[in-house]
mmCIF file of C-alpha atoms in Angstrom:
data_model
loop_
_atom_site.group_PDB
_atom_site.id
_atom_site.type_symbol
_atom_site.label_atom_id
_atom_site.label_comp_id
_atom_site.label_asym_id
_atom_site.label_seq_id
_atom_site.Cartn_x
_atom_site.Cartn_y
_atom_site.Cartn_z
ATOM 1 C CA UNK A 924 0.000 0.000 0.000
ATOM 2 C CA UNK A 925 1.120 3.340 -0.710
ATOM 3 C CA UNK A 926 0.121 6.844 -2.322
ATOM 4 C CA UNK A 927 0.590 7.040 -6.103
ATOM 5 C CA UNK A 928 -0.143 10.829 -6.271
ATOM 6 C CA UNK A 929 -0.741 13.991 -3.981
ATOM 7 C CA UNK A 930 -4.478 12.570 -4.579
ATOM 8 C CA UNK A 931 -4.333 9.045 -5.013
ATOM 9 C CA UNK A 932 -3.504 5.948 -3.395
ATOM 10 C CA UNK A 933 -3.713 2.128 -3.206
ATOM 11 C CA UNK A 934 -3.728 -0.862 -1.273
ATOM 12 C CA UNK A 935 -3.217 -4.591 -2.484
ATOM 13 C CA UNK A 936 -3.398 -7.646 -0.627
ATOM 14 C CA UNK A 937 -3.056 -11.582 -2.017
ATOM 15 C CA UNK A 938 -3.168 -15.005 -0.174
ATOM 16 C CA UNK A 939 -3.343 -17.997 -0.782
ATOM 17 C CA UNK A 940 -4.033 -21.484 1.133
ATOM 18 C CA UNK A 941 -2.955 -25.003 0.328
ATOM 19 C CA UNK A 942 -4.701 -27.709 2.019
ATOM 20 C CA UNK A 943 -3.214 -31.018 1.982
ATOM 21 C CA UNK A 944 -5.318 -33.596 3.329
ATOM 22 C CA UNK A 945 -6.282 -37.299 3.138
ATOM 23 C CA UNK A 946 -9.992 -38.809 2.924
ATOM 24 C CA UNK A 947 -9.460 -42.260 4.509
ATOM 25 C CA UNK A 948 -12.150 -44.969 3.453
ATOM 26 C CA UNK A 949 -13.273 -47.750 5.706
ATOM 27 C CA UNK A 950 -15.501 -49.860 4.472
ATOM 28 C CA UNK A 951 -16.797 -53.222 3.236
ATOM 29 C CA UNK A 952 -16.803 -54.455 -0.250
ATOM 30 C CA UNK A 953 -16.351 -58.068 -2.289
ATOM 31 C CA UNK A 954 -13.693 -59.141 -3.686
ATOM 32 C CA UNK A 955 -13.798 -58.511 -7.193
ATOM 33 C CA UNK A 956 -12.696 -62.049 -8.131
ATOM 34 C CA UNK A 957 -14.852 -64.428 -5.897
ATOM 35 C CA UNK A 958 -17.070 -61.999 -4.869
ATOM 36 C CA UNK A 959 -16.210 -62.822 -1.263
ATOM 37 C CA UNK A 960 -16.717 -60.126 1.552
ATOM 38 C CA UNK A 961 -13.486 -57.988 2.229
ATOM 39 C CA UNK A 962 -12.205 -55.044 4.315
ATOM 40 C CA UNK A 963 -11.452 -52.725 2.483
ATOM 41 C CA UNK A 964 -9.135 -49.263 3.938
ATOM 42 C CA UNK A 965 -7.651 -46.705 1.352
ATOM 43 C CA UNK A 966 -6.111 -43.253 2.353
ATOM 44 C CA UNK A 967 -6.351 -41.062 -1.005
ATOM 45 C CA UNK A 968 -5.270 -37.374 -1.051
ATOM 46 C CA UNK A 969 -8.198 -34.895 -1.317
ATOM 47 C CA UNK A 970 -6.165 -31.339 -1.793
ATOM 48 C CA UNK A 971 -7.649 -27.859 -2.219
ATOM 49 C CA UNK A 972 -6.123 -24.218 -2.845
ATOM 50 C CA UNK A 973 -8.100 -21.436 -1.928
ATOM 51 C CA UNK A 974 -6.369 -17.961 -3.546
ATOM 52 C CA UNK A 975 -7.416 -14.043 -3.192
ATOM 53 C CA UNK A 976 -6.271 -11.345 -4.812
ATOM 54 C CA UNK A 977 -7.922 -7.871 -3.861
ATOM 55 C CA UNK A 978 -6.664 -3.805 -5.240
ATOM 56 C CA UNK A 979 -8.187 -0.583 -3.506
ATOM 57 C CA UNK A 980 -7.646 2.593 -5.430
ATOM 58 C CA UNK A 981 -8.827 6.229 -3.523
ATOM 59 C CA UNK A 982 -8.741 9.109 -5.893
ATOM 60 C CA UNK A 983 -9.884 12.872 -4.676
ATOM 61 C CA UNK A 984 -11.077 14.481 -8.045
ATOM 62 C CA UNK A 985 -12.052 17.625 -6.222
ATOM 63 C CA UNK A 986 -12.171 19.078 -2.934
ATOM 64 C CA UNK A 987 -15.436 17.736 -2.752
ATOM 65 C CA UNK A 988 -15.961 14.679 -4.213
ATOM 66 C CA UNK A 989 -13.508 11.438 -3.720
ATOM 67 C CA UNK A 990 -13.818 8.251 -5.488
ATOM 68 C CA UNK A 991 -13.006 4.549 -4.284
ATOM 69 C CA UNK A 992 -12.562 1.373 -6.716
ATOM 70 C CA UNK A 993 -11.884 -2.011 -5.605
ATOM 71 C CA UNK A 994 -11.951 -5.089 -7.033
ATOM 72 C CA UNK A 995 -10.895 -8.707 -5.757
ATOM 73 C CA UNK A 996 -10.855 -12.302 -7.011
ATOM 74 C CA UNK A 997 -11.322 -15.370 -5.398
ATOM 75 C CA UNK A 998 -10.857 -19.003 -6.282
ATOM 76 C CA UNK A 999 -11.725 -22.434 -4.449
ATOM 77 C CA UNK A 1000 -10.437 -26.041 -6.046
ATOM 78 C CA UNK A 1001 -10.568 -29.084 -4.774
ATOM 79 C CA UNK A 1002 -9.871 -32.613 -6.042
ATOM 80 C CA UNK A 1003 -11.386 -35.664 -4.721
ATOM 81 C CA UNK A 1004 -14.157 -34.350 -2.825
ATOM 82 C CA UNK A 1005 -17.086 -36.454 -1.539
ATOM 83 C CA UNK A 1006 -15.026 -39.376 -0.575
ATOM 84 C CA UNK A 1007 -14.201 -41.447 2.666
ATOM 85 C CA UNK A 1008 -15.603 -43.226 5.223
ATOM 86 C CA UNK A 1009 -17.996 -45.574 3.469
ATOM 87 C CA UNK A 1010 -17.793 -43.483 0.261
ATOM 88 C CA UNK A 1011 -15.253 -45.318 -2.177
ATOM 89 C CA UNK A 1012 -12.886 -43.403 -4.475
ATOM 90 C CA UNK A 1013 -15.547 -43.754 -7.631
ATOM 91 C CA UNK A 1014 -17.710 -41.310 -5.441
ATOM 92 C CA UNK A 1015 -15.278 -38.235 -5.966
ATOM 93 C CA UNK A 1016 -15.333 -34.779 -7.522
ATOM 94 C CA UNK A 1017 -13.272 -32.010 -8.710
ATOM 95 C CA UNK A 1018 -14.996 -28.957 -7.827
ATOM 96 C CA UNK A 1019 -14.296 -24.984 -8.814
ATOM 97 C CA UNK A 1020 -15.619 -21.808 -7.784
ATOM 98 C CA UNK A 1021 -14.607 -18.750 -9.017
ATOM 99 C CA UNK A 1022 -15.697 -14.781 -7.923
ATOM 100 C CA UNK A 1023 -14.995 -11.344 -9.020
ATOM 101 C CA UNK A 1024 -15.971 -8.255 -6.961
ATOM 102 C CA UNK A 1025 -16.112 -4.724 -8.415
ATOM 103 C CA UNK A 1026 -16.965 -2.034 -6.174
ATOM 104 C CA UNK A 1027 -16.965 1.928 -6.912
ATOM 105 C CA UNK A 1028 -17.959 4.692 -4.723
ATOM 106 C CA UNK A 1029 -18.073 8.159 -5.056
ATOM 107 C CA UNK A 1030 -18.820 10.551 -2.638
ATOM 108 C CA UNK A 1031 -19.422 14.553 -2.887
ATOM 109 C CA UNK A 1032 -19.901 17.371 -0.713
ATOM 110 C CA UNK A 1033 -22.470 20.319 -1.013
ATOM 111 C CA UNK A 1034 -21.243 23.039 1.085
ATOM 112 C CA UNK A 1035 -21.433 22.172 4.585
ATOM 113 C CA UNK A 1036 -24.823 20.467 5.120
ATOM 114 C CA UNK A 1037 -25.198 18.409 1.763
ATOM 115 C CA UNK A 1038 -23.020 15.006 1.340
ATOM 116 C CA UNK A 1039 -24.737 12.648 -1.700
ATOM 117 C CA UNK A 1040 -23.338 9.074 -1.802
ATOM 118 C CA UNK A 1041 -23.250 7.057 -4.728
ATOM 119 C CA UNK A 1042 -22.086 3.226 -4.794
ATOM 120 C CA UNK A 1043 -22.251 0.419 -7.299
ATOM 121 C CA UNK A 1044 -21.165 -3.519 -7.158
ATOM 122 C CA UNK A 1045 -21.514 -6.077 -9.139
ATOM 123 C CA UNK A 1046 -20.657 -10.075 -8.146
ATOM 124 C CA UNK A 1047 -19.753 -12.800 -10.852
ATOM 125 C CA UNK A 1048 -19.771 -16.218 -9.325
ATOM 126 C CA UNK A 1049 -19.397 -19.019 -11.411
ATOM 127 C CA UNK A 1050 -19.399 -22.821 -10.075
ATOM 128 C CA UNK A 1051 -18.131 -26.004 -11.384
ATOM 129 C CA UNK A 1052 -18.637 -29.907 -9.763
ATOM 130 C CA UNK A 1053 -17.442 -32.375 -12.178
ATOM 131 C CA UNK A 1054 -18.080 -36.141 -10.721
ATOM 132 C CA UNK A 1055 -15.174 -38.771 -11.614
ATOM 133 C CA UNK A 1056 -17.877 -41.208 -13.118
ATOM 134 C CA UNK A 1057 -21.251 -40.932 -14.259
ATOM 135 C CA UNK A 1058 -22.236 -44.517 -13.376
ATOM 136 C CA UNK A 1059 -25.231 -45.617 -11.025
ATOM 137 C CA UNK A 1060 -24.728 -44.934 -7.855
ATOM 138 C CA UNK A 1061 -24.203 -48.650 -5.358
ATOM 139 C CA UNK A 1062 -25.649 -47.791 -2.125
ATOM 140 C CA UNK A 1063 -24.712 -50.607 0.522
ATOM 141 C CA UNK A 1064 -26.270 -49.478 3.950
ATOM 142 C CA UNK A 1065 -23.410 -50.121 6.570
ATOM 143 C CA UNK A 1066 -20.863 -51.355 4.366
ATOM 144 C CA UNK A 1067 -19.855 -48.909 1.197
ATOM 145 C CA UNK A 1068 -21.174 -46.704 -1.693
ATOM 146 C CA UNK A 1069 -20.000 -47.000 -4.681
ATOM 147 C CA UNK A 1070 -20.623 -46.243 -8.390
ATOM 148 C CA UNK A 1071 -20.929 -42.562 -9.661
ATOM 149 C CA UNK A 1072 -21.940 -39.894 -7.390
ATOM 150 C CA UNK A 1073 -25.497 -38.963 -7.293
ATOM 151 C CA UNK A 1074 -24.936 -35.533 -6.967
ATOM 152 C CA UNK A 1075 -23.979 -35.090 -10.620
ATOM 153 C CA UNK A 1076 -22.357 -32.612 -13.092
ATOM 154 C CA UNK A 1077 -23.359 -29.144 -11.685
ATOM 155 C CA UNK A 1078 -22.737 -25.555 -13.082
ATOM 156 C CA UNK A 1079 -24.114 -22.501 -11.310
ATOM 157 C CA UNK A 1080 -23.502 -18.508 -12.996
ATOM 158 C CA UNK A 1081 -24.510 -16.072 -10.847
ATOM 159 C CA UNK A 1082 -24.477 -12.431 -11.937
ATOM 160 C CA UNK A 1083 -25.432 -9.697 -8.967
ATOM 161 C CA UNK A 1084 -25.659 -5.995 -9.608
ATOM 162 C CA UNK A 1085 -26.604 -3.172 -7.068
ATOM 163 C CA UNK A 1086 -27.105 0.072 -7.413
ATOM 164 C CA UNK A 1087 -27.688 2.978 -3.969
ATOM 165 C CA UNK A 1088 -27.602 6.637 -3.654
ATOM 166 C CA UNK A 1089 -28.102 8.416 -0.439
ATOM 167 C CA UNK A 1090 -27.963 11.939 0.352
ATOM 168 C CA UNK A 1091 -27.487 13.723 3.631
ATOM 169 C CA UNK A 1092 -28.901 16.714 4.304
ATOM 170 C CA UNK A 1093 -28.876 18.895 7.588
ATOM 171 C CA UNK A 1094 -31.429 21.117 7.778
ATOM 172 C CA UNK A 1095 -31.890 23.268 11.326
ATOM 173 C CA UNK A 1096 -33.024 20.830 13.610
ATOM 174 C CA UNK A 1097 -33.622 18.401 10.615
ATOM 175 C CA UNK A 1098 -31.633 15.692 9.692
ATOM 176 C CA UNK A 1099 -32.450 14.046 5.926
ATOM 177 C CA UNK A 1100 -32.082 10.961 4.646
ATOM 178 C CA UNK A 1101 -33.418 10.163 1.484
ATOM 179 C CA UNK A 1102 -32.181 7.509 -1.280
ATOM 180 C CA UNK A 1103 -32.659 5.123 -3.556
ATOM 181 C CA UNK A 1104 -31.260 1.039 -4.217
ATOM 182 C CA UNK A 1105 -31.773 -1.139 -6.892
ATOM 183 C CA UNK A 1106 -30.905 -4.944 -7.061
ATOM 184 C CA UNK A 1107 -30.635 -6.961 -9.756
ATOM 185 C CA UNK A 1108 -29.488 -10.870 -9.668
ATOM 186 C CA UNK A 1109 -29.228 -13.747 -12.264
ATOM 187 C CA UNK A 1110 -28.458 -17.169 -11.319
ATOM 188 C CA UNK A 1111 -28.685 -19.933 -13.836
ATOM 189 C CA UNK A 1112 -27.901 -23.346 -12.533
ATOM 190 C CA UNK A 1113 -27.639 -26.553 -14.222
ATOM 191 C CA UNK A 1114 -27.403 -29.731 -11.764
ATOM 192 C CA UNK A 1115 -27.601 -33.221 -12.779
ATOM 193 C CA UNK A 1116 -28.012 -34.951 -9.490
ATOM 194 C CA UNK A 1117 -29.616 -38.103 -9.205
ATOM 195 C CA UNK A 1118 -29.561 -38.183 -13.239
ATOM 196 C CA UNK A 1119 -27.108 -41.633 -12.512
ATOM 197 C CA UNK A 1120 -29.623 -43.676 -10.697
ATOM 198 C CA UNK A 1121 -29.169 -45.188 -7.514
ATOM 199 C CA UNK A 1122 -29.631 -48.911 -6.439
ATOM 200 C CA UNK A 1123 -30.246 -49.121 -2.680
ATOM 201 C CA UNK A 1124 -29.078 -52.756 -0.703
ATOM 202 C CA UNK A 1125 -30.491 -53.126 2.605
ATOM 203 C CA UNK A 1126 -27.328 -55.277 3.383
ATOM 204 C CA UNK A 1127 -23.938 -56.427 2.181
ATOM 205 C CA UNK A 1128 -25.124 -59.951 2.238
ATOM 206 C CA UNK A 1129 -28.217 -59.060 -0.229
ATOM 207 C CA UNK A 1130 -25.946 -57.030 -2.955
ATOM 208 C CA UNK A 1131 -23.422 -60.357 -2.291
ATOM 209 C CA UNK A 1132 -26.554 -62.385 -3.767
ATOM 210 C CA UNK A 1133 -27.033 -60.030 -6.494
ATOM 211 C CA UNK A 1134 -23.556 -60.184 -7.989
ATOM 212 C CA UNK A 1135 -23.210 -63.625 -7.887
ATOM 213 C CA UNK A 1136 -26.300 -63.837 -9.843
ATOM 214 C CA UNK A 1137 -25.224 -61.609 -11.863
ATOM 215 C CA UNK A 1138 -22.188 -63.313 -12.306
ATOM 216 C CA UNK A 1139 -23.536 -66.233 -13.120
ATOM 217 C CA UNK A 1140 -25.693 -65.099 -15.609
ATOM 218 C CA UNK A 1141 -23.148 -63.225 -17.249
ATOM 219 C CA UNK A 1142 -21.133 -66.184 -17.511
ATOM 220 C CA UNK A 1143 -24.196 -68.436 -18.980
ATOM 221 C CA UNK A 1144 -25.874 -65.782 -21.611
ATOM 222 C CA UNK A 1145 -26.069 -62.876 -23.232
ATOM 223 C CA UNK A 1146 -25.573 -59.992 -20.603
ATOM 224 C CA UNK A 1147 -28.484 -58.231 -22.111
ATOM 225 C CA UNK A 1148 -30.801 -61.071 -21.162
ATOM 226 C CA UNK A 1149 -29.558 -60.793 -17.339
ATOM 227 C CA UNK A 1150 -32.402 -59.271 -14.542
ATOM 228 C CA UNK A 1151 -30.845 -59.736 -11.090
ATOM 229 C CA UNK A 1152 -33.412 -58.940 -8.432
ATOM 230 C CA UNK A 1153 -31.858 -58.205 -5.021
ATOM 231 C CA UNK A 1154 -31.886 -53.882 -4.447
ATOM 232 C CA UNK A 1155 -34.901 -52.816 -2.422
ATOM 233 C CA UNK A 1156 -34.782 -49.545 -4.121
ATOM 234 C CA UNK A 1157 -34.007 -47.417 -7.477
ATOM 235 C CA UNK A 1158 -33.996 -44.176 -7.941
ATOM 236 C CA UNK A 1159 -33.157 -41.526 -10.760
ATOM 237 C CA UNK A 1160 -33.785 -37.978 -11.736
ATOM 238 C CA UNK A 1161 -35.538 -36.824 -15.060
ATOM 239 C CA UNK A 1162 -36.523 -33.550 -16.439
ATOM 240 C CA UNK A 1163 -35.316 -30.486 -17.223
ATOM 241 C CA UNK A 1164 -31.470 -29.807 -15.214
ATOM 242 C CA UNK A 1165 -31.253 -26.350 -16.287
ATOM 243 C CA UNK A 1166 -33.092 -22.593 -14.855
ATOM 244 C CA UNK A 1167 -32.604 -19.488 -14.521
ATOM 245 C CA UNK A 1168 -33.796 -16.702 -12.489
ATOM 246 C CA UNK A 1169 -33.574 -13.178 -12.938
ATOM 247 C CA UNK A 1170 -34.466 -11.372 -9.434
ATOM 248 C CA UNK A 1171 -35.163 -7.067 -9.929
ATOM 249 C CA UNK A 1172 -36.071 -5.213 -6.892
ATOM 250 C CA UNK A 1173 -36.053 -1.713 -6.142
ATOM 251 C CA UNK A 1174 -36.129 0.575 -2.957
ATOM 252 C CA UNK A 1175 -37.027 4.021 -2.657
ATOM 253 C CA UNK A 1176 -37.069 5.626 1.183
ATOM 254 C CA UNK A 1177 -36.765 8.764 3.005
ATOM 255 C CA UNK A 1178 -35.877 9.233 6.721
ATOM 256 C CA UNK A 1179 -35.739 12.460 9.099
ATOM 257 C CA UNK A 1180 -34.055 12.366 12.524
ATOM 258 C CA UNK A 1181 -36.014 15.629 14.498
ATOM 259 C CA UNK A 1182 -33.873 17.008 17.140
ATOM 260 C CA UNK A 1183 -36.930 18.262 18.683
ATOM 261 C CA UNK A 1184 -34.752 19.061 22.038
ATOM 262 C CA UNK A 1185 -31.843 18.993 23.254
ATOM 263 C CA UNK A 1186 -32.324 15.714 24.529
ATOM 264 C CA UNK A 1187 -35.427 14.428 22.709
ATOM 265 C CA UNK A 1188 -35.311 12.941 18.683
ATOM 266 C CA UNK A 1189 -37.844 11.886 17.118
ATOM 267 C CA UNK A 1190 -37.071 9.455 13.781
ATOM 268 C CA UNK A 1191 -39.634 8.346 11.454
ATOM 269 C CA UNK A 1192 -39.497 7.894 7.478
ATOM 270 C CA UNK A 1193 -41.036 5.843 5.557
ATOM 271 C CA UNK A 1194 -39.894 2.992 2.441
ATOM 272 C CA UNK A 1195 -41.298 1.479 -0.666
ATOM 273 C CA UNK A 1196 -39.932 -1.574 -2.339
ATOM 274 C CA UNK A 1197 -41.180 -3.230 -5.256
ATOM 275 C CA UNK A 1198 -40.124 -6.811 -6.906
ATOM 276 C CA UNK A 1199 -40.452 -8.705 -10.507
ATOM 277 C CA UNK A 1200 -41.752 -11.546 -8.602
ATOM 278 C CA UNK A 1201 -43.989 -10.152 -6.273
ATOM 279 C CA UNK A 1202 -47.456 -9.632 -7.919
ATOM 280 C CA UNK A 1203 -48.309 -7.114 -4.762
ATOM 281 C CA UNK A 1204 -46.365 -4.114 -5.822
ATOM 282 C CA UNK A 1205 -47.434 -1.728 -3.013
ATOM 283 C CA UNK A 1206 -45.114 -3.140 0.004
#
């Protein structure tokens, strides 16, 4: 940080974290070649990084009116989340999130009574979960899970804007407060979860059955031909993955503070808000 003129200066900041951890897995599973029941333990790394960058910049234009920018960046990754315990590696993701903040303020100064502030943001998130397979999910209840995860490819955008401006005025005993904020936000998501399907085994000893069926059959005709009862549930997701939202509200107010004695106030004011998805308008 530091001035960069008689009426300017900055300040700039970055970190970043690196997590280094292991998801341990302890579960039961078969053996893949006799389809016996096995203990199974694996320790597999599950890193993340977590980074920020952020710059200030205050400029005085004039003797009245100074003007503040920032903007800062932020990043979360992580590989291999989702797993351990009874979760099995096949039940990982990579996920990603991303945000940039813009701010800008500018405040100016009417003689001695008058002070109007202005401010603006705007928020870009985006978010990414990519699953390391996209098969069914195996749910084994007390012994593993295995498969794809069912919570799926998922994306997320989110755009936020804002918009206020307040002014100050002191007048006598009067102080006034009027001003103005509008918000809008986007967020379009797209989430796959459950799109996989999910088999559900009550026990290890009933998906044990099952795959030795299977097996079997496999071994005796056509795969195609082979239906191996055994789960006591499925379940999948259909339908549409994708929405998107777009959120508009906007606030209009006005405030006094009455310094009606020297030791008596009285503040009242009154605000009006209105929203896209609100059919009553008059709030």
């Amino acid at each position: 940080n530091g001035p960069i003129s008689k009426h300017a200066s900055y300040f700039t900041n970055f970190t970043r974290h690196n997590f280094q951890t292991n998801a341990v897995i302890n579960a039961v599973v078969l053996n893949p070649t006799n389809t016996d029941q096995l203990p199974f333990s694996q320790a597999l790394p599950s890193p993340s990084t977590l980074t920020r960058i952020g710059s200030r910049v205050d400029l005085q234009l004039a003797k009245n009116s100074t003007v503040s920018l920032h903007y800062a960046y932020t990043t979360n990754q992580q590989t291999n989340g989702g797993i351990g315990q009874l979760k099995l590696a096949s039940q990982g993701f990579d996920s990603n999130t991303d945000s940039h903040l813009f701010q800008a303020s500018n405040s100016q100064v009417f003689g001695s009574k008058i002070v109007n502030d202005t401010r603006f943001q705007y928020i870009r998130t985006r978010t990414s979960q990519t699953p390391q397979s996209s098969a069914p999910t195996i749910l084994v209840e007390g012994a593993f899970t295995g498969g794809g995860s069912n919570l799926g490819a998922f994306h997320d955008n989110q755009d936020s804007y804002e918009l206020q401006n307040y002014i100050s005025i002191q007048a006598g005993k009067h102080y006034l407060s009027p001003g103005i904020r509008l918000r809008i936000n986007r967020d379009a998501n797209v989430s796959r979860a459950g799109y996989n399907g999910e088999f559900l085994f009550s026990t290890l000893n009933a998906y044990q059955t099952a795959a030795q069926a299977l097996a079997h059959c496999i071994a005796t005709q056509p795969s195609s031909q082979c239906q191996i009862a055994g789960a006591s549930q499925f379940s999948i997701t259909t339908g549409t993955p994708s929405a998107v939202v777009n959120v508009v509200d906007f606030a209009a107010f006005f405030q006094d503070d009455w310094k009606v004695k020297p030791h008596f106030t009285l503040s009242y004011g009154l605000r009006y808000e209105i929203q896209n998805y609100i059919s009553d308008h008059g709030d």
